[in-house]
Amino acid sequence: MSNVTIQNVSKAFKEVTVLDTINLNIQDSSFTILLGPSGCGKSTLLRIIAGLETPDQGKVLCDNKDMTKVLPGDRNVAMVFQNYALYPHLTVYQNIEYGLKARKVKNPERTKLVTDAINMVRLEDQVKKLPAQMSGGQRQRVALARAIVKRPKIFLMDEPLSNLDAKLRNVMRYELTDLYSKLEATFLYVTHDQIEAMSMGTHIVIMNKGIIQQEGSPKAIYEDPDNLFVAGFIGSPPANILSFEGYDYSFAVRPEHMILHTTHEEHISIFGDIVSSEHLGYEAIYNIKTSIGNISVKTPNLWDNISNATVEVCIKMNKIMAFDHSGERIRDPQHHAYAISVFKQVILDRSEFLEGVV
Amino acid sequence: MISSIKQIPKHALLILLCAFAIFPLYWMVISSLKPLGEIFTPSMFPSAPTLENYTYAVNNVPIFRLTLNTLIIASVQTVAQLVSAVMAAYALTRWEFKGRGLIFTIFSLTWLVPMQAIMIPNYITITSLGLRNTMLGVILPFTASTFAILSLYSALKSFPKALIEAAVMDKLSEFSILTRIVLPNIKPAMVSLGILLFIHGWNEYLWAMLVNTRIDQAPIQIGLQQFLSLERNEWGALMAAATLSSIPIIALYLALQKMIINSFVKWGIK
């Protein structure tokens, strides 16, 4: 249990700025996710908190104590690496025990801590194996146990599930959430996978190009994006971004906030041709060519043979998000209403098939 | 069937090359068994095999003492080269520091300087240290090997960084990381490099001859030289001593055959 404060941290590698004046407060006992595309600086930020990298400027505070110059081994943090980083020549038991030995923890306390950690990740029957004899999922459990055994205040995880197959990832997501509730520690988790972020995080920090784009609960990130990047990053597929030449505004609508060929009350609707469809089971994603550009629509699967068919896309009026010319979300209600009227006008201008707006 | 016919020229070539490689050894052994009068005849088998060359060699030169010296020199030299190379290569791969590239370049360049060019400066250094005619004097200039440093540099360069970082997070000291995490995992590279260095040390002749003339401190190669003089060359005894002195290295080869071949393949040299 511990909160971490990042103050004005910047870092560049050979003149390429990776982190640009980052300020962030990671709350005590939160499961905070650093989410962003590759190269956004999230891993570097994690490594700076671990002490594996030194920031060019700025400070890392842990419970208001300056940790910037403290050695990684003395920071009371544990790290889980993407490719597990288990010691290949040591057994599972020795791998987990090693950090305690280096910290001179004496038996029988050491044995107890190791046994507890092994039980927690359910590897009781694997302790004598070498890492090479185990599957990816088991290795990642060993890596977790190696972190757990140190009883750190903060767990740092660098894309720990990205080397696992999709099915195993689902299982491990559930197990990580379970561990988080048992351990009562702060989790800081780096990923580029928004499903991991949405399903496990209590708090999500979205980064791009070395800058924090938005932070908040998964709900806030999804429902109330601060800028075009977040709107265009979160969601599967992400929100449709619509911008029109000659106008200062951009608009975003989530694919799940539109429906196909139903009544068009309370919607603005536009006709288009289905270009392609992707069936996901219950849902399907349709790529539709319209007079305002290609948009993707996620709806309950129609299953019908409707490729190349002309359909009516109904956009829920109250779900349209407006952004100004610098890409920032328009929060002022009047300004928003005006922007939406611009949106309607554009669609009116471009669509001879417009059925009407209520 | 056709493929086995195609194999014939290949095997014929290999057999020929084997014969080239083995013949000198065979000649050494049979010459050592030939009586004095027969030594200059081209006979492929000694007419009356005799051990008189061996008794003569053993009585005139302390062969066993010299073999032991060679063993000591080659072993100490190998260990010293491995230790210095591991430390240098680890430092060069583990940290970014000012002058790292320069140091690496200097190391690489020293490899291009032939041994003969630095022999005289080394001789003067060893002499002024008072180490002439000692085993230490033979060993000292060879306690660091550029070849070893560059070989381990490439082995350590590909060592996973995350493992070292995991050890840092586990609060291991830098020395423990090197000895307990890195070394156990590059053991195969260390062993094969060690074998090469040992063979190289065993065969070193020129420097030892230059710096060491005291027979009790000298490696076996100096002993062999005793049978060659301006007046006459005692070929029979020389061959007998040479046969005896090659027994340890052949035994080592037979014991570690697979590893030695692997190490040759690994470092891409012959």
XYZ file of C-alpha atoms in Angstrom:
628
model
C 0.000 0.000 0.000
C 1.587 3.130 -1.156
C 0.931 6.081 -3.393
C 3.363 7.234 -6.028
C 3.723 10.789 -7.258
C 5.475 11.634 -10.482
C 6.624 15.260 -10.604
C 7.664 16.904 -13.876
C 9.416 13.794 -15.131
C 11.048 14.068 -18.551
C 13.197 11.570 -20.362
C 14.857 11.543 -23.774
C 16.850 8.843 -25.511
C 19.369 10.347 -27.901
C 17.357 13.535 -28.362
C 14.070 11.699 -28.907
C 11.721 12.832 -26.159
C 10.046 9.783 -24.655
C 8.432 11.455 -21.659
C 7.549 15.150 -21.640
C 7.023 16.721 -18.205
C 4.811 14.000 -16.770
C 2.821 14.764 -13.622
C 0.830 11.910 -12.181
C -0.458 10.732 -8.858
C -0.941 6.992 -8.560
C -3.326 6.397 -5.723
C -2.720 4.075 -2.834
C -4.129 0.577 -3.413
C -5.314 1.388 -6.911
C -4.959 -0.885 -9.925
C -3.632 1.781 -12.253
C -3.147 0.998 -15.918
C -0.725 2.861 -18.151
C -2.318 2.452 -21.555
C -1.143 3.648 -24.915
C 0.211 2.617 -28.298
C 3.762 1.295 -28.510
C 6.365 4.030 -28.193
C 4.104 6.267 -26.106
C 6.505 6.196 -23.127
C 4.435 4.038 -20.787
C 7.141 1.404 -20.274
C 9.787 4.053 -19.740
C 7.628 5.667 -17.061
C 7.229 2.297 -15.340
C 10.974 1.668 -15.503
C 11.649 5.096 -14.012
C 9.363 4.242 -11.104
C 11.201 0.905 -10.742
C 14.542 2.712 -10.781
C 15.809 0.892 -13.860
C 15.959 4.213 -15.709
C 16.901 7.627 -14.371
C 14.734 10.574 -15.418
C 16.519 13.484 -17.129
C 14.571 15.751 -14.819
C 11.772 15.527 -12.296
C 11.148 13.390 -9.248
C 9.516 10.150 -8.244
C 7.963 10.327 -4.778
C 6.723 7.339 -2.859
C 4.538 8.244 0.138
C 5.996 11.762 -0.183
C 9.578 10.508 0.083
C 11.878 11.288 -2.820
C 12.864 7.972 -4.429
C 14.591 9.352 -7.504
C 18.085 8.416 -6.303
C 17.166 5.259 -4.368
C 18.431 1.954 -5.820
C 15.777 -0.321 -7.373
C 16.332 -3.019 -4.751
C 15.624 -0.548 -1.938
C 12.414 0.956 -3.324
C 9.972 -1.583 -1.951
C 8.664 -2.304 -5.418
C 8.599 -5.565 -7.356
C 8.499 -5.935 -11.090
C 6.977 -8.522 -13.408
C 8.579 -8.529 -16.848
C 6.990 -9.130 -20.221
C 9.148 -12.145 -21.047
C 9.110 -13.386 -17.447
C 12.902 -12.962 -16.943
C 13.157 -16.077 -14.783
C 16.659 -17.279 -13.935
C 17.018 -20.221 -16.343
C 19.494 -22.161 -14.198
C 17.380 -22.101 -11.017
C 14.309 -24.128 -10.139
C 10.934 -22.521 -9.578
C 11.485 -22.576 -5.826
C 14.976 -21.053 -6.093
C 13.745 -18.401 -8.514
C 11.126 -17.254 -6.030
C 13.467 -17.513 -3.057
C 16.361 -15.639 -4.641
C 15.259 -12.093 -3.858
C 14.765 -13.005 -0.195
C 18.212 -14.594 0.000
C 19.748 -11.451 -1.452
C 17.871 -9.464 1.193
C 19.218 -11.828 3.858
C 15.801 -12.987 5.068
C 16.487 -15.910 7.430
C 14.769 -19.258 7.642
C 12.136 -20.278 8.730
C 10.575 -16.960 7.723
C 11.993 -17.296 4.246
C 10.474 -20.740 3.714
C 7.122 -19.481 4.925
C 7.106 -16.483 2.576
C 8.127 -18.636 -0.404
C 5.514 -21.289 0.379
C 2.813 -18.647 0.743
C 3.719 -17.089 -2.582
C 3.756 -20.490 -4.309
C 0.344 -21.322 -2.868
C -1.040 -17.998 -3.974
C -0.237 -18.671 -7.625
C -1.071 -22.385 -7.263
C 2.275 -23.851 -8.311
C 2.664 -26.284 -5.400
C 3.364 -29.262 -7.668
C 5.849 -27.425 -9.914
C 8.466 -26.172 -7.461
C 11.287 -28.461 -8.592
C 10.958 -27.693 -12.288
C 13.245 -25.452 -14.281
C 11.623 -22.555 -16.183
C 12.390 -24.232 -19.528
C 10.190 -27.172 -18.544
C 7.097 -25.013 -18.029
C 4.455 -23.441 -20.235
C 4.190 -19.683 -20.741
C 1.287 -19.360 -18.310
C 3.133 -21.260 -15.603
C 6.264 -19.172 -16.120
C 4.268 -15.996 -15.740
C 2.867 -17.361 -12.467
C 6.412 -17.975 -11.245
C 7.263 -14.406 -12.186
C 4.239 -13.226 -10.187
C 5.254 -15.341 -7.194
C 8.759 -13.925 -7.394
C 7.219 -10.462 -7.047
C 4.673 -11.462 -4.384
C 7.290 -13.069 -2.136
C 8.956 -9.709 -1.536
C 5.734 -8.291 -0.119
C 6.269 -4.999 -1.944
C 4.085 -1.962 -1.522
C 3.906 -1.513 -5.268
C 3.730 -4.109 -8.025
C 5.024 -2.949 -11.380
C 3.954 -5.012 -14.368
C 5.285 -4.485 -17.862
C 2.859 -6.090 -20.339
C 2.945 -9.342 -18.376
C 0.301 -11.099 -20.476
C 1.400 -10.121 -23.962
C 3.406 -13.311 -24.542
C 0.443 -15.568 -23.729
C -2.196 -16.846 -26.115
C -5.631 -15.251 -26.088
C -7.353 -17.939 -24.043
C -4.702 -17.976 -21.354
C -4.756 -14.184 -21.239
C -8.411 -14.298 -20.257
C -7.643 -16.697 -17.415
C -4.666 -14.676 -16.227
C -6.682 -11.441 -16.287
C -9.097 -12.993 -13.881
C -6.280 -14.303 -11.689
C -4.534 -10.937 -11.595
C -7.732 -9.234 -10.465
C -8.044 -11.898 -7.801
C -4.446 -11.364 -6.635
C -5.015 -7.631 -6.534
C -7.953 -8.019 -4.177
C -5.955 -10.369 -1.936
C -2.684 -8.458 -1.804
C -3.959 -4.992 -0.903
C -1.043 -3.368 -2.693
C -0.788 -0.722 -5.397
C -0.665 -2.239 -8.876
C 0.824 -0.297 -11.748
C 0.291 -2.125 -14.991
C 1.561 -1.245 -18.455
C -0.309 -2.498 -21.496
C -1.321 -1.574 -25.004
C -4.368 -3.847 -24.754
C -7.480 -1.855 -23.858
C -9.404 -4.997 -22.947
C -6.857 -5.662 -20.188
C -7.090 -2.027 -19.155
C -10.886 -1.927 -19.072
C -11.318 -5.289 -17.379
C -8.727 -4.995 -14.614
C -8.001 -1.334 -13.978
C -9.598 0.820 -11.329
C -7.855 3.777 -12.893
C -6.584 4.233 -16.423
C -3.902 6.624 -17.614
C -3.824 7.024 -21.378
C -0.536 8.137 -22.867
C 0.548 9.137 -26.333
C 3.821 10.623 -27.550
C 5.200 11.002 -24.043
C 2.214 12.971 -22.775
C -0.671 11.912 -20.565
C -3.828 12.304 -22.675
C -6.414 11.529 -20.030
C -6.701 9.773 -16.708
C -9.776 8.495 -14.982
C -11.937 5.478 -14.315
C -12.571 3.020 -17.157
C -16.098 4.439 -17.365
C -14.894 8.026 -17.722
C -12.308 7.064 -20.312
C -14.905 5.287 -22.398
C -17.876 7.577 -21.978
C -16.253 10.927 -21.671
C -13.036 11.253 -23.646
C -11.121 14.513 -23.252
C -9.733 14.624 -26.761
C -9.767 13.073 -30.185
C -6.840 10.762 -29.406
C -8.660 9.089 -26.531
C -11.927 8.899 -28.479
C -10.089 7.358 -31.404
C -8.072 4.965 -29.240
C -10.605 3.482 -26.846
C -13.287 1.149 -28.080
C -13.230 -1.865 -30.302
C -13.370 -0.568 -32.907
C -12.780 2.967 -31.603
C -15.161 5.879 -32.131
C -15.695 7.120 -35.658
C -13.906 10.417 -36.057
C -15.672 12.705 -38.496
C -14.169 15.960 -39.631
C -15.200 18.023 -42.580
C -13.143 20.254 -44.748
C -13.868 23.917 -44.195
C -15.259 23.417 -40.719
C -13.459 23.865 -37.435
C -15.130 20.984 -35.675
C -14.558 17.257 -35.481
C -17.055 14.734 -34.257
C -16.841 11.278 -32.808
C -19.526 8.628 -32.582
C -18.953 5.185 -31.166
C -19.866 2.311 -33.466
C -22.095 0.903 -30.722
C -24.060 4.147 -30.576
C -25.560 3.771 -33.988
C -28.131 1.345 -35.212
C -29.012 0.067 -38.609
C -32.346 0.232 -40.432
C -34.631 0.745 -37.503
C -36.949 3.660 -36.812
C -35.134 6.926 -36.999
C -36.768 8.871 -34.238
C -34.293 10.687 -32.014
C -31.559 9.923 -34.463
C -29.906 11.614 -37.252
C -29.716 9.201 -40.086
C -27.748 8.820 -43.193
C -27.805 6.268 -45.953
C -24.807 4.296 -46.971
C -23.562 1.116 -48.604
C -22.091 -1.741 -46.638
C -18.492 -2.166 -47.769
C -17.497 -5.011 -45.483
C -18.737 -6.790 -42.404
C -16.970 -8.564 -39.571
C -19.059 -11.043 -37.616
C -18.050 -11.325 -33.979
C -20.813 -13.584 -32.793
C -23.524 -11.689 -31.063
C -22.300 -8.505 -32.638
C -20.989 -7.509 -36.012
C -18.921 -4.589 -37.220
C -20.034 -3.091 -40.508
C -17.935 -0.760 -42.576
C -20.305 1.586 -44.347
C -19.585 4.076 -47.088
C -21.587 7.269 -46.646
C -21.518 10.800 -47.986
C -19.640 11.908 -44.837
C -16.975 9.248 -45.209
C -16.506 5.622 -44.306
C -17.777 4.777 -40.846
C -17.791 1.592 -38.850
C -20.931 0.492 -37.040
C -21.138 -2.168 -34.351
C -24.590 -3.597 -33.849
C -26.222 -6.836 -32.898
C -25.380 -9.135 -35.759
C -27.910 -9.066 -38.585
C -26.437 -12.255 -40.051
C -28.498 -11.617 -43.160
C -26.790 -11.525 -46.467
C -26.626 -7.773 -46.674
C -23.220 -7.128 -48.185
C -23.331 -4.253 -50.677
C -26.831 -3.460 -49.469
C -27.856 0.120 -48.888
C -28.704 0.669 -45.255
C -29.791 3.525 -43.126
C -27.371 4.419 -40.347
C -29.021 6.049 -37.379
C -26.740 8.034 -35.103
C -27.970 8.667 -31.579
C -28.079 12.430 -31.238
C -27.085 12.578 -27.586
C -24.011 10.382 -28.191
C -22.274 12.672 -30.640
C -19.083 14.135 -29.166
C -17.774 17.439 -30.486
C -14.169 18.692 -30.485
C -12.671 22.039 -31.366
C -10.005 22.702 -33.999
C -7.165 21.857 -31.584
C -8.723 18.468 -30.940
C -9.972 19.262 -27.423
C -13.419 18.215 -26.337
C -16.039 20.939 -26.340
C -17.442 21.032 -22.802
C -19.457 24.238 -22.900
C -23.140 23.225 -23.486
C -23.931 26.155 -25.760
C -20.819 25.665 -27.797
C -21.629 21.978 -27.984
C -25.182 22.665 -29.175
C -23.842 24.970 -31.832
C -21.291 22.390 -32.995
C -24.001 19.752 -33.217
C -26.078 22.081 -35.363
C -23.066 22.387 -37.645
C -22.925 18.596 -37.807
C -26.590 18.403 -38.763
C -26.107 21.066 -41.390
C -23.243 19.173 -42.980
C -25.275 16.030 -43.157
C -28.236 17.942 -44.573
C -26.036 19.522 -47.189
C -24.576 16.234 -48.250
C -27.430 13.849 -48.049
C -30.289 13.859 -50.463
C -31.733 10.859 -48.646
C -32.016 12.561 -45.293
C -35.108 11.292 -43.604
C -35.375 13.929 -40.941
C -34.220 14.927 -37.527
C -36.353 15.024 -34.456
C 21.946 -45.490 -54.439
C 22.688 -42.492 -56.626
C 23.165 -40.293 -53.621
C 25.714 -42.695 -52.143
C 27.649 -42.640 -55.416
C 27.675 -38.871 -55.224
C 29.156 -39.160 -51.773
C 32.257 -40.968 -53.047
C 34.300 -37.945 -54.187
C 33.393 -36.111 -51.007
C 34.559 -38.946 -48.809
C 37.661 -39.485 -50.889
C 38.603 -35.847 -50.315
C 37.931 -36.093 -46.588
C 40.039 -39.263 -46.325
C 42.871 -37.534 -48.160
C 42.706 -34.515 -45.817
C 42.637 -36.866 -42.817
C 45.753 -38.575 -44.116
C 47.485 -35.207 -44.411
C 46.535 -34.357 -40.846
C 47.409 -37.700 -39.323
C 50.577 -38.523 -41.202
C 52.922 -36.171 -39.267
C 51.661 -37.655 -36.005
C 52.133 -41.166 -37.363
C 55.636 -40.266 -38.538
C 56.441 -38.840 -35.115
C 55.396 -42.031 -33.368
C 57.138 -44.496 -35.690
C 60.286 -42.376 -35.792
C 60.399 -42.459 -32.017
C 60.345 -46.262 -32.174
C 63.033 -46.602 -34.813
C 66.602 -47.481 -33.818
C 69.242 -44.835 -34.486
C 70.393 -46.257 -37.805
C 66.954 -46.408 -39.323
C 65.730 -42.919 -38.508
C 66.549 -41.392 -41.891
C 65.098 -44.243 -43.941
C 61.626 -43.770 -45.457
C 60.332 -47.067 -44.060
C 56.738 -46.828 -42.886
C 57.258 -49.345 -40.075
C 60.224 -49.643 -37.752
C 61.974 -52.953 -38.588
C 62.840 -53.567 -34.949
C 60.804 -51.267 -32.662
C 62.797 -50.063 -29.703
C 62.191 -47.896 -26.647
C 65.801 -46.721 -26.431
C 64.826 -43.258 -27.689
C 62.365 -42.954 -24.836
C 64.862 -43.962 -22.161
C 67.379 -41.579 -23.651
C 64.870 -38.721 -23.750
C 63.635 -39.298 -20.229
C 67.177 -39.554 -18.897
C 68.370 -36.375 -20.575
C 65.455 -34.005 -20.172
C 63.043 -33.780 -17.210
C 60.051 -34.482 -19.432
C 57.534 -34.991 -16.661
C 58.547 -31.827 -14.861
C 58.322 -29.901 -18.132
C 54.937 -31.334 -18.977
C 53.733 -30.316 -15.544
C 55.125 -26.814 -16.141
C 53.235 -26.570 -19.420
C 50.095 -27.733 -17.701
C 50.513 -25.072 -15.012
C 51.341 -22.335 -17.503
C 48.466 -23.176 -19.842
C 45.959 -23.555 -16.978
C 46.878 -20.362 -15.128
C 46.978 -18.450 -18.389
C 43.554 -19.764 -19.422
C 41.943 -18.927 -16.080
C 43.500 -15.455 -16.066
C 42.351 -14.798 -19.627
C 38.815 -15.939 -18.851
C 38.591 -13.818 -15.702
C 39.947 -10.673 -17.324
C 37.829 -11.188 -20.448
C 34.606 -11.724 -18.505
C 35.145 -8.579 -16.466
C 36.040 -6.452 -19.485
C 33.224 -7.805 -21.645
C 30.670 -7.430 -18.835
C 31.642 -3.820 -18.222
C 31.473 -3.040 -21.937
C 28.043 -4.584 -22.389
C 26.406 -3.672 -19.082
C 26.919 0.083 -18.953
C 26.858 3.044 -21.253
C 29.807 5.198 -20.259
C 32.007 7.831 -21.827
C 34.822 6.314 -23.843
C 33.186 2.903 -24.092
C 33.398 2.902 -27.871
C 36.998 4.072 -27.731
C 38.011 1.300 -25.341
C 36.290 -1.273 -27.487
C 38.069 0.029 -30.584
C 41.438 -0.085 -28.827
C 40.792 -3.683 -27.771
C 39.886 -4.590 -31.332
C 42.956 -2.866 -32.735
C 45.374 -4.680 -30.417
C 44.196 -7.880 -32.025
C 45.712 -6.689 -35.280
C 49.154 -6.132 -33.752
C 51.236 -9.246 -34.383
C 52.791 -10.955 -31.403
C 56.270 -10.519 -32.905
C 55.893 -6.733 -32.834
C 55.353 -6.576 -29.084
C 57.766 -9.343 -28.183
C 60.766 -7.083 -27.561
C 58.880 -4.509 -25.416
C 57.397 -7.398 -23.442
C 60.839 -8.932 -23.042
C 62.195 -5.687 -21.635
C 59.256 -5.311 -19.264
C 59.543 -8.870 -17.981
C 63.303 -8.523 -17.573
C 63.029 -5.280 -15.631
C 60.413 -6.885 -13.400
C 62.979 -9.588 -12.674
C 60.697 -12.277 -14.004
C 62.949 -13.775 -16.630
C 63.358 -17.513 -16.283
C 60.214 -17.852 -14.216
C 56.854 -19.390 -15.133
C 55.204 -16.138 -14.111
C 57.253 -14.348 -16.740
C 55.942 -16.742 -19.365
C 52.352 -16.267 -18.203
C 52.146 -12.553 -17.432
C 51.950 -11.046 -20.956
C 49.160 -13.507 -21.767
C 46.845 -12.849 -18.842
C 44.504 -10.843 -21.056
C 43.383 -11.966 -24.478
C 41.675 -9.732 -27.000
C 40.212 -12.763 -28.689
C 38.645 -13.842 -25.390
C 37.292 -10.356 -24.675
C 35.716 -9.995 -28.111
C 34.259 -13.510 -27.980
C 32.643 -12.929 -24.598
C 31.578 -9.456 -25.642
C 29.378 -10.953 -28.326
C 28.136 -13.663 -25.965
C 27.194 -11.078 -23.319
C 25.740 -8.675 -25.859
C 23.020 -11.209 -26.614
C 22.415 -11.970 -22.941
C 18.821 -10.976 -22.055
C 18.823 -7.568 -20.341
C 15.602 -8.350 -18.501
C 17.376 -11.109 -16.544
C 19.943 -8.645 -15.269
C 17.188 -6.154 -14.445
C 15.243 -8.837 -12.594
C 18.377 -9.459 -10.531
C 18.726 -5.713 -9.883
C 15.128 -5.684 -8.627
C 16.013 -8.683 -6.453
C 18.673 -6.497 -4.816
C 21.660 -8.510 -5.991
C 25.007 -6.730 -6.006
C 26.681 -6.172 -9.343
C 29.276 -8.833 -8.518
C 26.554 -11.346 -7.617
C 24.721 -10.587 -10.837
C 27.871 -11.395 -12.778
C 28.857 -14.520 -10.853
C 25.453 -15.985 -10.012
C 23.157 -14.945 -12.816
C 25.288 -14.224 -15.860
C 28.112 -16.783 -15.552
C 25.951 -19.883 -14.964
C 24.009 -19.022 -18.087
C 26.992 -18.509 -20.375
C 28.785 -21.613 -19.139
C 28.832 -23.349 -22.554
C 30.454 -20.293 -24.134
C 32.968 -20.065 -21.269
C 33.895 -23.752 -21.492
C 34.391 -23.773 -25.239
C 36.391 -20.553 -25.106
C 38.439 -21.974 -22.229
C 39.320 -25.045 -24.280
C 40.530 -22.906 -27.166
C 42.589 -20.719 -24.867
C 44.081 -23.774 -23.165
C 45.141 -25.348 -26.461
C 46.618 -22.042 -27.542
C 48.498 -21.764 -24.248
C 49.763 -25.313 -24.525
C 51.186 -24.686 -27.990
C 52.902 -21.366 -27.193
C 56.587 -21.724 -27.980
C 58.277 -18.589 -29.250
C 57.690 -16.378 -26.229
C 58.565 -19.102 -23.758
C 61.822 -19.770 -25.554
C 62.693 -16.084 -25.532
C 62.000 -15.358 -21.901
C 62.825 -18.661 -20.284
C 66.004 -20.647 -20.561
C 65.900 -22.301 -17.162
C 64.855 -25.855 -17.758
C 62.990 -26.359 -14.457
C 60.722 -23.350 -15.145
C 60.229 -23.988 -18.826
C 57.346 -25.524 -20.739
C 57.833 -28.786 -22.601
C 58.480 -27.088 -25.925
C 61.777 -25.765 -24.548
C 62.658 -29.307 -23.485
C 62.119 -30.574 -26.990
C 64.455 -27.948 -28.279
C 67.291 -29.421 -26.176
C 67.614 -32.269 -28.665
C 68.362 -29.873 -31.465
C 71.829 -28.367 -31.530
C 74.395 -27.049 -33.957
C 76.406 -30.256 -33.893
C 73.606 -32.740 -34.348
C 69.879 -33.199 -34.087
C 68.771 -36.153 -31.988
C 65.684 -36.904 -33.989
C 64.833 -40.212 -32.301
C 64.880 -38.724 -28.812
C 63.087 -35.594 -30.022
C 60.289 -37.685 -31.507
C 60.058 -39.750 -28.332
C 59.805 -36.634 -26.177
C 57.339 -35.053 -28.569
C 55.189 -38.187 -28.438
C 55.241 -38.135 -24.648
C 54.444 -34.435 -24.483
C 51.476 -34.749 -26.805
C 49.864 -37.478 -24.705
C 48.154 -35.058 -22.249
C 46.700 -32.863 -24.973
C 45.513 -35.884 -26.956
C 43.952 -37.297 -23.779
C 42.234 -33.959 -23.202
C 41.001 -34.006 -26.763
C 39.596 -37.515 -26.474
C 37.858 -36.624 -23.228
C 36.323 -33.380 -24.514
C 36.109 -34.235 -28.216
C 32.536 -33.113 -28.662
C 32.978 -29.846 -26.770
C 36.165 -28.985 -28.665
C 34.530 -29.510 -32.038
C 31.567 -27.436 -30.872
C 33.819 -24.634 -29.738
C 35.637 -24.584 -33.079
C 32.309 -24.400 -34.834
C 31.058 -21.777 -32.409
C 33.902 -19.314 -32.763
C 34.319 -20.070 -36.441
C 38.049 -20.735 -36.410
C 40.296 -23.696 -37.066
